[in-house]
PDB file of C-alpha atoms in Angstrom:
ATOM      1  CA  UNK H   1     -10.093 -15.790 -18.159  1.00  0.00           C
ATOM      2  CA  UNK H   2      -7.667 -13.861 -15.962  1.00  0.00           C
ATOM      3  CA  UNK H   3      -5.901 -16.118 -13.430  1.00  0.00           C
ATOM      4  CA  UNK H   4      -6.738 -16.109  -9.741  1.00  0.00           C
ATOM      5  CA  UNK H   5      -3.633 -14.941  -7.887  1.00  0.00           C
ATOM      6  CA  UNK H   6      -3.979 -17.463  -5.087  1.00  0.00           C
ATOM      7  CA  UNK H   7      -0.610 -16.673  -3.478  1.00  0.00           C
ATOM      8  CA  UNK H   8      -1.428 -12.957  -3.252  1.00  0.00           C
ATOM      9  CA  UNK H   9      -4.843 -13.624  -1.710  1.00  0.00           C
ATOM     10  CA  UNK H  10      -3.456 -16.250   0.669  1.00  0.00           C
ATOM     11  CA  UNK H  11      -0.985 -13.675   1.975  1.00  0.00           C
ATOM     12  CA  UNK H  12      -3.744 -11.124   2.537  1.00  0.00           C
ATOM     13  CA  UNK H  13      -6.264 -13.426   4.226  1.00  0.00           C
ATOM     14  CA  UNK H  14      -3.442 -14.761   6.395  1.00  0.00           C
ATOM     15  CA  UNK H  15      -2.719 -11.242   7.671  1.00  0.00           C
ATOM     16  CA  UNK H  16      -4.504 -11.245  11.035  1.00  0.00           C
ATOM     17  CA  UNK H  17      -3.578  -7.634  11.878  1.00  0.00           C
ATOM     18  CA  UNK H  18      -5.194  -6.432   8.667  1.00  0.00           C
ATOM     19  CA  UNK H  19      -8.357  -8.504   9.106  1.00  0.00           C
ATOM     20  CA  UNK H  20      -8.804  -7.570  12.763  1.00  0.00           C
ATOM     21  CA  UNK H  21      -8.399  -3.862  11.974  1.00  0.00           C
ATOM     22  CA  UNK H  22     -10.988  -3.971   9.183  1.00  0.00           C
ATOM     23  CA  UNK H  23     -13.371  -6.030  11.297  1.00  0.00           C
ATOM     24  CA  UNK H  24     -13.090  -3.490  14.132  1.00  0.00           C
ATOM     25  CA  UNK H  25     -13.693  -0.617  11.704  1.00  0.00           C
ATOM     26  CA  UNK H  26     -16.776  -2.270  10.222  1.00  0.00           C
ATOM     27  CA  UNK H  27     -18.195  -2.883  13.706  1.00  0.00           C
ATOM     28  CA  UNK H  28     -17.640   0.794  14.532  1.00  0.00           C
ATOM     29  CA  UNK H  29     -19.197   2.142  11.328  1.00  0.00           C
ATOM     30  CA  UNK H  30     -21.909  -0.191   9.996  1.00  0.00           C
ATOM     31  CA  UNK H  31     -25.427   0.173  11.400  1.00  0.00           C
ATOM     32  CA  UNK H  32     -28.135  -2.436  11.056  1.00  0.00           C
ATOM     33  CA  UNK H  33     -29.983  -1.727   7.819  1.00  0.00           C
ATOM     34  CA  UNK H  34     -26.979  -0.152   6.084  1.00  0.00           C
ATOM     35  CA  UNK H  35     -26.228  -1.090   2.504  1.00  0.00           C
ATOM     36  CA  UNK H  36     -22.505  -1.858   2.267  1.00  0.00           C
ATOM     37  CA  UNK H  37     -20.147  -2.076  -0.717  1.00  0.00           C
ATOM     38  CA  UNK H  38     -16.720  -3.737  -0.671  1.00  0.00           C
ATOM     39  CA  UNK H  39     -14.776  -2.283  -3.599  1.00  0.00           C
ATOM     40  CA  UNK H  40     -12.274  -4.925  -4.703  1.00  0.00           C
ATOM     41  CA  UNK H  41     -13.675  -7.754  -2.607  1.00  0.00           C
ATOM     42  CA  UNK H  42     -11.256 -10.533  -3.604  1.00  0.00           C
ATOM     43  CA  UNK H  43     -12.588 -13.738  -2.039  1.00  0.00           C
ATOM     44  CA  UNK H  44     -15.172 -11.819  -0.017  1.00  0.00           C
ATOM     45  CA  UNK H  45     -13.839 -11.879   3.545  1.00  0.00           C
ATOM     46  CA  UNK H  46     -14.714  -8.225   4.278  1.00  0.00           C
ATOM     47  CA  UNK H  47     -18.204  -8.752   2.876  1.00  0.00           C
ATOM     48  CA  UNK H  48     -18.632 -11.666   5.283  1.00  0.00           C
ATOM     49  CA  UNK H  49     -17.924  -9.312   8.198  1.00  0.00           C
ATOM     50  CA  UNK H  50     -20.334  -6.670   6.869  1.00  0.00           C
ATOM     51  CA  UNK H  51     -23.129  -9.174   6.177  1.00  0.00           C
ATOM     52  CA  UNK H  52     -23.149 -10.160   9.851  1.00  0.00           C
ATOM     53  CA  UNK H  53     -23.631  -6.533  10.954  1.00  0.00           C
ATOM     54  CA  UNK H  54     -26.588  -5.452   8.820  1.00  0.00           C
ATOM     55  CA  UNK H  55     -29.801  -6.801   7.376  1.00  0.00           C
ATOM     56  CA  UNK H  56     -29.275  -4.445   4.456  1.00  0.00           C
ATOM     57  CA  UNK H  57     -27.785  -5.628   1.171  1.00  0.00           C
ATOM     58  CA  UNK H  58     -24.009  -6.009   0.960  1.00  0.00           C
ATOM     59  CA  UNK H  59     -22.199  -5.985  -2.371  1.00  0.00           C
ATOM     60  CA  UNK H  60     -18.731  -7.268  -3.184  1.00  0.00           C
ATOM     61  CA  UNK H  61     -17.387  -5.773  -6.413  1.00  0.00           C
ATOM     62  CA  UNK H  62     -14.497  -7.731  -7.938  1.00  0.00           C
ATOM     63  CA  UNK H  63     -12.828  -7.148 -11.306  1.00  0.00           C
ATOM     64  CA  UNK H  64     -11.111 -10.533 -11.698  1.00  0.00           C
ATOM     65  CA  UNK H  65     -13.599 -13.218 -12.828  1.00  0.00           C
ATOM     66  CA  UNK H  66     -11.944 -16.135 -11.024  1.00  0.00           C
ATOM     67  CA  UNK H  67     -11.809 -14.276  -7.696  1.00  0.00           C
ATOM     68  CA  UNK H  68     -15.411 -13.098  -8.116  1.00  0.00           C
ATOM     69  CA  UNK H  69     -16.558 -16.667  -8.799  1.00  0.00           C
ATOM     70  CA  UNK H  70     -14.836 -17.929  -5.656  1.00  0.00           C
ATOM     71  CA  UNK H  71     -16.292 -15.097  -3.565  1.00  0.00           C
ATOM     72  CA  UNK H  72     -19.763 -15.919  -4.891  1.00  0.00           C
ATOM     73  CA  UNK H  73     -19.341 -19.571  -3.904  1.00  0.00           C
ATOM     74  CA  UNK H  74     -18.117 -18.503  -0.457  1.00  0.00           C
ATOM     75  CA  UNK H  75     -21.109 -16.282   0.346  1.00  0.00           C
ATOM     76  CA  UNK H  76     -23.546 -18.895  -0.969  1.00  0.00           C
ATOM     77  CA  UNK H  77     -21.921 -21.666   1.069  1.00  0.00           C
ATOM     78  CA  UNK H  78     -22.102 -19.431   4.158  1.00  0.00           C
ATOM     79  CA  UNK H  79     -25.815 -18.807   3.589  1.00  0.00           C
ATOM     80  CA  UNK H  80     -25.387 -15.023   3.465  1.00  0.00           C
ATOM     81  CA  UNK H  81     -28.686 -14.191   1.783  1.00  0.00           C
ATOM     82  CA  UNK H  82     -28.042 -10.428   1.889  1.00  0.00           C
ATOM     83  CA  UNK H  83     -24.695 -10.682   0.043  1.00  0.00           C
ATOM     84  CA  UNK H  84     -24.215 -10.299  -3.715  1.00  0.00           C
ATOM     85  CA  UNK H  85     -20.950 -10.525  -5.669  1.00  0.00           C
ATOM     86  CA  UNK H  86     -20.620  -8.360  -8.786  1.00  0.00           C
ATOM     87  CA  UNK H  87     -17.923  -9.219 -11.334  1.00  0.00           C
ATOM     88  CA  UNK H  88     -17.414  -5.649 -12.534  1.00  0.00           C
ATOM     89  CA  UNK H  89     -14.897  -2.824 -12.714  1.00  0.00           C
ATOM     90  CA  UNK H  90     -15.365  -0.631  -9.614  1.00  0.00           C
ATOM     91  CA  UNK H  91     -14.865   2.486 -11.741  1.00  0.00           C
ATOM     92  CA  UNK H  92     -18.019   1.616 -13.694  1.00  0.00           C
ATOM     93  CA  UNK H  93     -20.109  -0.423 -11.256  1.00  0.00           C
ATOM     94  CA  UNK H  94     -23.282   1.100  -9.823  1.00  0.00           C
ATOM     95  CA  UNK H  95     -25.134   0.098  -6.656  1.00  0.00           C
ATOM     96  CA  UNK H  96     -28.465   1.442  -5.460  1.00  0.00           C
ATOM     97  CA  UNK H  97     -27.995   3.948  -2.589  1.00  0.00           C
ATOM     98  CA  UNK H  98     -25.071   2.462  -0.609  1.00  0.00           C
ATOM     99  CA  UNK H  99     -24.457   3.805   2.912  1.00  0.00           C
ATOM    100  CA  UNK H 100     -20.951   2.475   3.601  1.00  0.00           C
ATOM    101  CA  UNK H 101     -18.052   1.690   1.279  1.00  0.00           C
ATOM    102  CA  UNK H 102     -15.093  -0.391   2.422  1.00  0.00           C
ATOM    103  CA  UNK H 103     -12.003  -1.102   0.346  1.00  0.00           C
ATOM    104  CA  UNK H 104      -8.605  -2.662   0.911  1.00  0.00           C
ATOM    105  CA  UNK H 105      -7.022  -1.579  -2.353  1.00  0.00           C
ATOM    106  CA  UNK H 106      -3.868  -0.503  -0.515  1.00  0.00           C
ATOM    107  CA  UNK H 107      -0.484  -0.884  -2.195  1.00  0.00           C
ATOM    108  CA  UNK H 108       2.917  -1.333  -0.546  1.00  0.00           C
ATOM    109  CA  UNK H 109       3.095   2.411   0.125  1.00  0.00           C
ATOM    110  CA  UNK H 110      -0.629   3.108  -0.101  1.00  0.00           C
ATOM    111  CA  UNK H 111      -1.879   4.544  -3.411  1.00  0.00           C
ATOM    112  CA  UNK H 112      -0.462   2.074  -5.970  1.00  0.00           C
ATOM    113  CA  UNK H 113      -3.732   0.141  -6.352  1.00  0.00           C
ATOM    114  CA  UNK H 114      -5.556   3.386  -7.216  1.00  0.00           C
ATOM    115  CA  UNK H 115      -7.418   3.687  -3.915  1.00  0.00           C
ATOM    116  CA  UNK H 116      -7.477   7.498  -4.211  1.00  0.00           C
ATOM    117  CA  UNK H 117      -8.956   7.616  -7.703  1.00  0.00           C
ATOM    118  CA  UNK H 118     -11.242   4.638  -7.024  1.00  0.00           C
ATOM    119  CA  UNK H 119     -12.845   6.108  -3.898  1.00  0.00           C
ATOM    120  CA  UNK H 120     -13.236   9.562  -5.455  1.00  0.00           C
ATOM    121  CA  UNK H 121     -14.861   8.099  -8.562  1.00  0.00           C
ATOM    122  CA  UNK H 122     -17.239   5.863  -6.602  1.00  0.00           C
ATOM    123  CA  UNK H 123     -18.361   8.542  -4.151  1.00  0.00           C
ATOM    124  CA  UNK H 124     -18.914  11.056  -6.946  1.00  0.00           C
ATOM    125  CA  UNK H 125     -21.345   8.599  -8.532  1.00  0.00           C
ATOM    126  CA  UNK H 126     -22.899   7.484  -5.214  1.00  0.00           C
ATOM    127  CA  UNK H 127     -23.671  10.579  -3.087  1.00  0.00           C
ATOM    128  CA  UNK H 128     -25.669   8.461  -0.628  1.00  0.00           C
ATOM    129  CA  UNK H 129     -22.450   7.098   0.934  1.00  0.00           C
ATOM    130  CA  UNK H 130     -22.294   8.091   4.616  1.00  0.00           C
ATOM    131  CA  UNK H 131     -18.951   6.542   5.600  1.00  0.00           C
ATOM    132  CA  UNK H 132     -15.857   5.325   3.806  1.00  0.00           C
ATOM    133  CA  UNK H 133     -13.390   2.765   5.186  1.00  0.00           C
ATOM    134  CA  UNK H 134     -10.612   3.913   5.141  1.00  0.00           C
ATOM    135  CA  UNK H 135     -11.356   7.634   5.208  1.00  0.00           C
ATOM    136  CA  UNK H 136      -7.776   8.921   5.183  1.00  0.00           C
ATOM    137  CA  UNK H 137      -4.431   7.723   3.850  1.00  0.00           C
ATOM    138  CA  UNK H 138      -1.035   9.314   4.490  1.00  0.00           C
ATOM    139  CA  UNK H 139       2.522   8.409   3.496  1.00  0.00           C
ATOM    140  CA  UNK H 140       5.515   9.132   5.727  1.00  0.00           C
ATOM    141  CA  UNK H 141       9.288   8.771   5.575  1.00  0.00           C
ATOM    142  CA  UNK H 142      11.830   8.381   8.371  1.00  0.00           C
ATOM    143  CA  UNK H 143      15.612   7.756   8.312  1.00  0.00           C
ATOM    144  CA  UNK H 144      16.717   4.448   9.844  1.00  0.00           C
ATOM    145  CA  UNK H 145      19.779   2.275  10.263  1.00  0.00           C
ATOM    146  CA  UNK H 146      19.615  -1.491   9.894  1.00  0.00           C
ATOM    147  CA  UNK H 147      22.047  -4.325   9.213  1.00  0.00           C
ATOM    148  CA  UNK H 148      19.305  -5.794   7.032  1.00  0.00           C
ATOM    149  CA  UNK H 149      19.666  -2.846   4.643  1.00  0.00           C
ATOM    150  CA  UNK H 150      23.386  -3.572   4.255  1.00  0.00           C
ATOM    151  CA  UNK H 151      22.704  -7.263   3.637  1.00  0.00           C
ATOM    152  CA  UNK H 152      20.025  -6.576   1.018  1.00  0.00           C
ATOM    153  CA  UNK H 153      22.001  -3.942  -0.887  1.00  0.00           C
ATOM    154  CA  UNK H 154      25.276  -5.903  -0.843  1.00  0.00           C
ATOM    155  CA  UNK H 155      23.493  -8.982  -2.176  1.00  0.00           C
ATOM    156  CA  UNK H 156      22.103  -6.813  -4.964  1.00  0.00           C
ATOM    157  CA  UNK H 157      25.579  -5.489  -5.849  1.00  0.00           C
ATOM    158  CA  UNK H 158      27.258  -8.907  -5.643  1.00  0.00           C
ATOM    159  CA  UNK H 159      25.000 -10.051  -8.464  1.00  0.00           C
ATOM    160  CA  UNK H 160      26.865  -7.617 -10.716  1.00  0.00           C
ATOM    161  CA  UNK H 161      30.322  -8.357  -9.301  1.00  0.00           C
ATOM    162  CA  UNK H 162      29.818 -12.074  -9.905  1.00  0.00           C
ATOM    163  CA  UNK H 163      29.439 -11.387 -13.635  1.00  0.00           C
ATOM    164  CA  UNK H 164      32.838  -9.655 -13.857  1.00  0.00           C
ATOM    165  CA  UNK H 165      35.549 -11.475 -15.820  1.00  0.00           C
ATOM    166  CA  UNK H 166      39.022 -10.732 -17.116  1.00  0.00           C
ATOM    167  CA  UNK H 167      39.186  -6.947 -17.635  1.00  0.00           C
ATOM    168  CA  UNK H 168      35.412  -6.600 -17.733  1.00  0.00           C
ATOM    169  CA  UNK H 169      34.731  -5.624 -14.132  1.00  0.00           C
ATOM    170  CA  UNK H 170      31.624  -4.082 -12.635  1.00  0.00           C
ATOM    171  CA  UNK H 171      33.873  -2.463 -10.039  1.00  0.00           C
ATOM    172  CA  UNK H 172      34.387   0.277 -12.643  1.00  0.00           C
ATOM    173  CA  UNK H 173      30.784   1.422 -12.200  1.00  0.00           C
ATOM    174  CA  UNK H 174      30.182   0.355  -8.595  1.00  0.00           C
ATOM    175  CA  UNK H 175      29.512   3.933  -7.405  1.00  0.00           C
ATOM    176  CA  UNK H 176      26.882   4.307 -10.114  1.00  0.00           C
ATOM    177  CA  UNK H 177      25.327   0.981  -9.168  1.00  0.00           C
ATOM    178  CA  UNK H 178      25.146   2.028  -5.516  1.00  0.00           C
ATOM    179  CA  UNK H 179      23.289   5.155  -6.587  1.00  0.00           C
ATOM    180  CA  UNK H 180      20.833   3.116  -8.632  1.00  0.00           C
ATOM    181  CA  UNK H 181      20.286   0.729  -5.720  1.00  0.00           C
ATOM    182  CA  UNK H 182      19.095   3.844  -3.889  1.00  0.00           C
ATOM    183  CA  UNK H 183      16.406   4.339  -6.514  1.00  0.00           C
ATOM    184  CA  UNK H 184      14.872   0.928  -5.856  1.00  0.00           C
ATOM    185  CA  UNK H 185      12.107   0.281  -3.319  1.00  0.00           C
ATOM    186  CA  UNK H 186      12.851  -2.798  -1.221  1.00  0.00           C
ATOM    187  CA  UNK H 187      10.354  -4.535   1.052  1.00  0.00           C
ATOM    188  CA  UNK H 188      11.466  -6.753   3.924  1.00  0.00           C
ATOM    189  CA  UNK H 189      11.436  -7.018   7.731  1.00  0.00           C
ATOM    190  CA  UNK H 190      13.070  -3.963   9.327  1.00  0.00           C
ATOM    191  CA  UNK H 191      11.511  -4.407  12.764  1.00  0.00           C
ATOM    192  CA  UNK H 192      14.937  -4.251  14.459  1.00  0.00           C
ATOM    193  CA  UNK H 193      15.988  -1.037  12.696  1.00  0.00           C
ATOM    194  CA  UNK H 194      17.003   2.036  14.691  1.00  0.00           C
ATOM    195  CA  UNK H 195      15.051   5.211  13.900  1.00  0.00           C
ATOM    196  CA  UNK H 196      17.472   8.124  13.473  1.00  0.00           C
ATOM    197  CA  UNK H 197      15.283  11.134  12.770  1.00  0.00           C
ATOM    198  CA  UNK H 198      11.841  12.651  12.627  1.00  0.00           C
ATOM    199  CA  UNK H 199       8.987  11.432  10.460  1.00  0.00           C
ATOM    200  CA  UNK H 200       8.335  13.475   7.322  1.00  0.00           C
ATOM    201  CA  UNK H 201       4.795  13.621   5.959  1.00  0.00           C
ATOM    202  CA  UNK H 202       5.003  13.135   2.191  1.00  0.00           C
ATOM    203  CA  UNK H 203       1.320  13.321   1.282  1.00  0.00           C
ATOM    204  CA  UNK H 204      -2.104  13.131   2.938  1.00  0.00           C
ATOM    205  CA  UNK H 205      -5.194  11.970   1.040  1.00  0.00           C
ATOM    206  CA  UNK H 206      -8.770  12.629   2.124  1.00  0.00           C
ATOM    207  CA  UNK H 207     -10.234   9.539   0.499  1.00  0.00           C
ATOM    208  CA  UNK H 208     -13.407  10.098  -1.457  1.00  0.00           C
ATOM    209  CA  UNK H 209     -12.562  13.792  -1.805  1.00  0.00           C
ATOM    210  CA  UNK H 210      -8.991  13.777  -3.127  1.00  0.00           C
ATOM    211  CA  UNK H 211      -9.256  13.266  -6.873  1.00  0.00           C
ATOM    212  CA  UNK H 212      -5.655  12.640  -7.926  1.00  0.00           C
ATOM    213  CA  UNK H 213      -2.966  10.683  -6.063  1.00  0.00           C
ATOM    214  CA  UNK H 214       0.023  12.274  -7.868  1.00  0.00           C
ATOM    215  CA  UNK H 215       2.554  14.050  -5.645  1.00  0.00           C
ATOM    216  CA  UNK H 216       6.168  15.162  -5.290  1.00  0.00           C
ATOM    217  CA  UNK H 217       8.004  15.332  -1.978  1.00  0.00           C
ATOM    218  CA  UNK H 218      11.512  15.718  -0.580  1.00  0.00           C
ATOM    219  CA  UNK H 219      13.087  14.023   2.433  1.00  0.00           C
ATOM    220  CA  UNK H 220      16.226  15.477   4.017  1.00  0.00           C
ATOM    221  CA  UNK H 221      18.356  12.880   5.835  1.00  0.00           C
ATOM    222  CA  UNK H 222      20.198  14.448   8.790  1.00  0.00           C
ATOM    223  CA  UNK H 223      23.774  13.439   9.688  1.00  0.00           C
ATOM    224  CA  UNK H 224      23.917  10.544  12.103  1.00  0.00           C
ATOM    225  CA  UNK H 225      24.503   7.230  10.383  1.00  0.00           C
ATOM    226  CA  UNK H 226      21.202   6.380   8.685  1.00  0.00           C
ATOM    227  CA  UNK H 227      21.590   3.934   5.789  1.00  0.00           C
ATOM    228  CA  UNK H 228      17.992   3.927   4.534  1.00  0.00           C
ATOM    229  CA  UNK H 229      14.754   5.867   4.425  1.00  0.00           C
ATOM    230  CA  UNK H 230      11.812   3.824   5.665  1.00  0.00           C
ATOM    231  CA  UNK H 231       8.597   4.684   3.805  1.00  0.00           C
ATOM    232  CA  UNK H 232       5.252   3.715   5.292  1.00  0.00           C
ATOM    233  CA  UNK H 233       1.532   4.414   5.103  1.00  0.00           C
ATOM    234  CA  UNK H 234      -1.016   5.235   7.779  1.00  0.00           C
ATOM    235  CA  UNK H 235      -4.717   4.529   7.129  1.00  0.00           C
ATOM    236  CA  UNK H 236      -7.588   5.837   9.231  1.00  0.00           C
ATOM    237  CA  UNK H 237     -10.129   3.008   9.054  1.00  0.00           C
ATOM    238  CA  UNK H 238     -12.447   4.388  11.749  1.00  0.00           C
ATOM    239  CA  UNK H 239     -12.239   6.991  14.514  1.00  0.00           C
ATOM    240  CA  UNK H 240     -10.171   4.739  16.775  1.00  0.00           C
ATOM    241  CA  UNK H 241      -8.841   2.226  14.237  1.00  0.00           C
ATOM    242  CA  UNK H 242      -5.545   2.717  12.396  1.00  0.00           C
ATOM    243  CA  UNK H 243      -3.765   0.446   9.929  1.00  0.00           C
ATOM    244  CA  UNK H 244      -0.071   1.182   9.389  1.00  0.00           C
ATOM    245  CA  UNK H 245       3.056  -0.271   7.810  1.00  0.00           C
ATOM    246  CA  UNK H 246       5.478   1.609  10.078  1.00  0.00           C
ATOM    247  CA  UNK H 247       8.211  -0.212  12.015  1.00  0.00           C
ATOM    248  CA  UNK H 248       6.377  -0.178  15.347  1.00  0.00           C
ATOM    249  CA  UNK H 249       3.019  -1.342  13.949  1.00  0.00           C
ATOM    250  CA  UNK H 250       1.811  -4.934  14.416  1.00  0.00           C
ATOM    251  CA  UNK H 251       3.312  -7.179  11.691  1.00  0.00           C
ATOM    252  CA  UNK H 252       1.298  -7.297   8.476  1.00  0.00           C
ATOM    253  CA  UNK H 253       1.692  -8.535   4.914  1.00  0.00           C
ATOM    254  CA  UNK H 254       2.945  -5.153   3.661  1.00  0.00           C
ATOM    255  CA  UNK H 255       6.086  -5.584   5.803  1.00  0.00           C
ATOM    256  CA  UNK H 256       8.531  -2.617   5.697  1.00  0.00           C
ATOM    257  CA  UNK H 257       9.505  -0.627   2.623  1.00  0.00           C
ATOM    258  CA  UNK H 258      12.779   1.260   2.333  1.00  0.00           C
ATOM    259  CA  UNK H 259      15.084   3.056  -0.066  1.00  0.00           C
ATOM    260  CA  UNK H 260      18.826   2.678   0.610  1.00  0.00           C
ATOM    261  CA  UNK H 261      20.843   5.888   0.970  1.00  0.00           C
ATOM    262  CA  UNK H 262      23.667   6.036  -1.625  1.00  0.00           C
ATOM    263  CA  UNK H 263      27.087   7.219  -0.371  1.00  0.00           C
ATOM    264  CA  UNK H 264      27.486  10.988  -0.641  1.00  0.00           C
ATOM    265  CA  UNK H 265      23.774  11.821  -0.869  1.00  0.00           C
ATOM    266  CA  UNK H 266      21.411  13.155   1.773  1.00  0.00           C
ATOM    267  CA  UNK H 267      18.231  14.289   0.020  1.00  0.00           C
ATOM    268  CA  UNK H 268      15.601  11.901  -1.320  1.00  0.00           C
ATOM    269  CA  UNK H 269      13.164  13.127  -3.963  1.00  0.00           C
ATOM    270  CA  UNK H 270       9.928  11.165  -4.265  1.00  0.00           C
ATOM    271  CA  UNK H 271       7.864  11.435  -7.451  1.00  0.00           C
ATOM    272  CA  UNK H 272       4.570   9.552  -7.760  1.00  0.00           C
ATOM    273  CA  UNK H 273       2.399   9.353 -10.861  1.00  0.00           C
ATOM    274  CA  UNK H 274      -0.001   6.735 -12.256  1.00  0.00           C
ATOM    275  CA  UNK H 275       0.673   3.986  -9.708  1.00  0.00           C
ATOM    276  CA  UNK H 276       4.461   4.336 -10.035  1.00  0.00           C
ATOM    277  CA  UNK H 277       7.034   5.715  -7.616  1.00  0.00           C
ATOM    278  CA  UNK H 278      10.310   7.216  -8.851  1.00  0.00           C
ATOM    279  CA  UNK H 279      13.123   7.918  -6.372  1.00  0.00           C
ATOM    280  CA  UNK H 280      16.132  10.148  -7.041  1.00  0.00           C
ATOM    281  CA  UNK H 281      18.864  11.547  -4.791  1.00  0.00           C
ATOM    282  CA  UNK H 282      20.839  14.756  -4.474  1.00  0.00           C
ATOM    283  CA  UNK H 283      23.454  16.195  -2.130  1.00  0.00           C
ATOM    284  CA  UNK H 284      22.401  19.272  -0.176  1.00  0.00           C
ATOM    285  CA  UNK H 285      26.036  20.190   0.477  1.00  0.00           C
ATOM    286  CA  UNK H 286      25.356  20.395   4.219  1.00  0.00           C
ATOM    287  CA  UNK H 287      27.400  17.386   5.249  1.00  0.00           C
ATOM    288  CA  UNK H 288      24.582  14.825   5.377  1.00  0.00           C
TER     289      UNK H 288
END
């Protein structure tokens, strides 16, 4: 049996901003009598919100057996007679005529948990779906400066320097290591960072309609002292409900993702395929 990742789920259910946003979206979208599906239900908290809004059936689909078993115990203990937990793969599960689909399969930058492919697949097989939560997902980039970036990257580099001995010194490849640090996605608290440029839209997904999440994008960093590119997602949960991981958004468990800018480079290339981001850098020659 696959293990229940209790730490991961504890972090998510402890994220009040996330839960309040989804609860507000469900209140705005679900009508009494609607049949609701939560794709990737975990321990069932979103299903508990939906079950209180409709007398229609609500289904929580969960791939991991241990999580599905716990969700089933939760809905039974709560006396939610209209809730059913299905231990199935969302890509193959079928539900009779659902009206609303909700999912929180959102990765650190948005698409890494296959939310794009999952929602497209499910809606293709369930044309009765009237509303999807979230309906849109976009990824943005913005140059920033933060002392936290310097602390994180220097700690990373010191790990190599500490292994130097005699004539074997990592100082010989330090420039290369700094470049490779810039290919790594870090996640931490950057709430005190200074924004030093405009937001760049990297990709916009129309969930349920966009079939493939793969994309390539370029971010030009203007002169001005930025030491990182902050990458964040923006989700449209309902007409007036957004969920974001940008610096100014309410704190959430996704925190803030960034890629450090290597010395001498000013252009970030973002390549995304099959739930994996690849970051590379180049120099535009324009003094960035």
